Amino acid sequence: NAGVMQNPRHLVRRRGQEARLRCSPMKGHSHVYWYRQLPEEGLKFMVYLQKENIIDESGMPKERFSAEFPKEGPSILRIQQVVRGDSAAYFCASSPQGGPVNTEAFFGQGTRLTVV
Amino acid sequence: GENVEQHPSTLSVQEGDSAVIKCTYSDSASNYFPWYKQELGKRPQLIIDIRSNVGEKKDQRIAVTLNKTAKHFSLHITETQPEDSAVYFCAASKNNNDMRFGAGTRLTVKP
């Protein structure tokens, strides 16, 4: 099991470009969370998805940001028209389908987005 | 959804002293409380967890306590060492659904 895979690890974009961040959850995991982390700060919740469904996007800015988790393929966090303030590390985490036995969520290595 | 508050945001202790980090949660149905450690430049990783059917769990120098009535749980690190310096996150979830994290505590252990 390869664990949670995020790519790219580092992404540089000019202001106004689009950034696409990918997260492949662990095998068998159907829940994905996206978090943003600014330097020297904690994790800020952005969005919680299950396969083909957005469960909670209350932490995600309503403009320019979108997320999806299709039936097939990775979860995508998309940031349109990036600005310098979008520079941060973006982590995704995955966990198994809900059920009576709780298990931990596993994090990917993160994508460090730099907007120049 | 669940809301998790974590305090303090930063904590500095002398090597050998104890460190305590506290979290509160809002959803009384939450039943799983993991703690993660994030070293500089790395991903958060699980260090210990507790389920709602127990009040305390220990693993060497690390212990977690849970008070379901008050809806708070704490991480205790005894005999701290410089390598304990990291950012620690608490989290809460309910039946593997909707795991929410606290904002994190930056722990610095001074030699």
XYZ file of C-alpha atoms in Angstrom:
227
model
C 0.000 0.000 0.000
C 1.688 3.147 -1.230
C 0.003 5.441 1.239
C -1.547 8.779 0.383
C 0.143 10.212 -2.683
C 0.110 13.887 -3.494
C 1.535 15.472 -6.572
C 3.235 17.556 -7.409
C 5.330 17.986 -4.254
C 6.271 21.507 -5.284
C 4.361 23.762 -7.630
C 5.283 27.247 -8.776
C 2.685 29.370 -10.477
C 2.596 32.973 -11.643
C -0.198 35.204 -10.425
C -3.326 34.603 -12.464
C -2.476 31.031 -13.459
C -4.316 27.931 -12.349
C -3.000 25.403 -9.848
C -4.136 21.788 -9.797
C -3.221 19.681 -6.818
C -3.779 15.935 -6.871
C -4.351 13.498 -4.060
C -4.587 9.743 -4.450
C -5.953 8.268 -1.234
C -4.789 5.041 0.278
C -6.239 1.939 -1.320
C -9.690 1.295 0.009
C -10.143 4.787 1.428
C -13.189 6.675 0.263
C -12.927 9.838 2.390
C -10.582 12.694 1.515
C -9.831 15.876 3.416
C -7.920 18.884 2.167
C -6.083 21.189 4.569
C -4.034 24.302 4.036
C -1.019 25.160 6.147
C 0.701 28.529 6.083
C 4.336 28.710 7.225
C 4.654 28.461 10.998
C 0.895 27.886 11.346
C -1.527 25.022 11.905
C -3.790 23.068 9.624
C -6.824 24.896 8.291
C -9.708 22.727 7.126
C -10.804 23.369 3.568
C -13.032 20.593 2.296
C -14.210 17.075 3.079
C -15.187 14.791 0.224
C -16.419 11.278 -0.301
C -16.450 9.593 -3.677
C -18.399 11.851 -6.047
C -19.728 13.957 -3.174
C -18.660 17.135 -1.429
C -19.688 16.664 2.178
C -18.429 19.916 3.682
C -16.689 22.754 1.858
C -17.205 25.350 4.559
C -13.464 25.981 4.891
C -12.883 26.658 1.236
C -13.113 30.169 -0.253
C -16.196 30.412 -2.433
C -14.331 32.018 -5.300
C -11.446 30.553 -7.254
C -11.282 27.309 -5.235
C -12.962 24.034 -6.119
C -12.490 20.389 -5.243
C -13.651 17.090 -6.605
C -13.247 13.414 -5.874
C -14.481 11.474 -8.899
C -15.507 7.855 -8.960
C -12.260 7.015 -10.697
C -8.963 8.829 -10.225
C -7.502 11.162 -7.650
C -9.096 13.978 -5.740
C -8.295 17.351 -7.276
C -8.027 20.707 -5.546
C -8.157 23.449 -8.129
C -7.221 27.056 -7.548
C -7.977 29.456 -10.371
C -6.287 32.817 -10.894
C -3.823 32.253 -8.072
C -2.652 35.139 -5.921
C 0.409 35.435 -3.672
C -1.748 34.731 -0.615
C -2.462 31.258 -1.950
C 1.160 30.278 -1.327
C 1.045 27.548 1.294
C 1.415 23.832 1.847
C -1.707 21.894 0.941
C -2.153 18.552 2.630
C -4.682 15.909 1.896
C -5.628 13.085 4.213
C -7.685 9.977 3.581
C -9.620 7.612 5.781
C -11.722 4.513 5.214
C -15.454 4.478 4.724
C -17.429 5.401 7.793
C -18.243 2.580 10.172
C -18.227 1.513 13.788
C -14.471 0.905 13.928
C -12.536 4.138 13.893
C -9.131 4.370 12.334
C -6.682 7.161 11.811
C -6.560 9.389 8.797
C -3.332 9.238 6.813
C -1.701 12.306 5.375
C 0.074 12.790 2.109
C 3.434 14.559 1.880
C 1.748 17.781 0.890
C 2.051 20.080 -2.105
C 3.957 23.278 -1.553
C 2.466 25.940 -3.767
C 4.470 29.079 -4.430
C 2.878 31.935 -6.328
C 5.350 34.360 -7.859
C -19.812 19.678 11.570
C -17.485 19.011 14.465
C -15.456 21.932 15.827
C -12.173 21.262 17.625
C -10.373 23.906 19.659
C -6.760 23.428 20.716
C -4.647 25.266 23.313
C -2.061 26.578 23.650
C -0.926 27.527 20.167
C 2.699 27.596 21.300
C 4.372 25.896 24.236
C 7.965 26.088 25.380
C 9.361 23.795 28.076
C 12.735 22.850 29.476
C 14.092 19.441 28.635
C 12.875 16.962 31.224
C 9.731 18.908 32.089
C 6.214 17.804 31.163
C 4.079 19.296 28.414
C 0.284 19.307 28.288
C -1.840 20.200 25.276
C -5.606 20.484 25.599
C -8.440 20.174 23.106
C -12.189 20.564 23.260
C -14.761 19.292 20.802
C -18.344 20.249 20.114
C -20.098 17.096 18.892
C -20.948 14.793 21.797
C -21.292 11.910 19.323
C -17.595 12.043 18.402
C -15.961 8.809 19.493
C -12.418 8.800 18.176
C -9.639 11.203 19.158
C -6.228 10.850 17.486
C -3.153 12.985 18.049
C -0.686 13.776 15.294
C 2.879 15.040 15.348
C 4.298 17.080 12.499
C 8.033 17.548 12.336
C 9.454 20.399 10.335
C 8.837 19.957 6.631
C 7.061 16.639 7.040
C 3.515 15.335 7.009
C 1.491 14.936 10.221
C 1.676 11.405 11.566
C -0.330 9.626 14.223
C 1.381 9.243 17.592
C -1.457 8.064 19.805
C -5.233 7.817 19.756
C -8.059 7.191 22.179
C -11.578 5.932 21.714
C -14.580 7.098 23.669
C -14.928 3.878 25.636
C -11.740 4.596 27.635
C -10.672 7.538 29.747
C -6.907 7.282 29.507
C -4.246 5.646 27.373
C -0.467 5.598 27.807
C 2.409 4.779 25.521
C 5.789 5.250 27.163
C 6.205 9.003 27.738
C 2.948 9.930 26.046
C -0.531 9.745 27.542
C -3.944 10.939 26.474
C -6.932 11.554 28.698
C -10.551 11.959 27.662
C -13.388 13.567 29.576
C -16.565 12.853 27.601
C -18.790 14.810 29.947
C -16.777 17.976 29.518
C -15.944 17.143 25.886
C -12.248 17.679 26.256
C -9.147 15.585 25.830
C -5.492 16.199 26.521
C -2.045 15.049 25.447
C 0.600 14.673 28.149
C 4.280 14.280 27.336
C 6.554 13.539 30.282
C 10.345 13.843 30.481
C 10.392 15.914 27.316
C 13.366 15.684 24.972
C 14.533 18.038 22.210
C 13.283 15.582 19.591
C 9.752 16.097 20.938
C 9.879 19.592 19.422
C 7.231 19.647 16.686
C 3.699 20.771 15.947
C 1.029 18.607 17.555
C -2.542 18.337 16.303
C -5.556 16.858 18.013
C -8.545 15.615 16.047
C -12.027 14.226 16.592
C -14.264 12.077 14.434
C -17.411 10.012 14.652
C -17.456 6.509 13.222
C -14.721 7.369 10.725
C -16.710 10.291 9.429
C -15.790 13.919 9.256
C -12.451 14.046 11.066
C -11.642 17.586 12.178
C -8.339 18.859 13.436
C -7.387 21.461 15.978
C -5.250 24.374 14.836
C -2.084 22.856 16.276
C 0.390 23.493 19.101
C 4.008 24.306 18.377
C 6.040 22.631 21.122
C 9.630 23.698 21.695
C 11.782 21.720 24.110
C 14.826 23.683 25.215
C 17.935 21.659 26.016
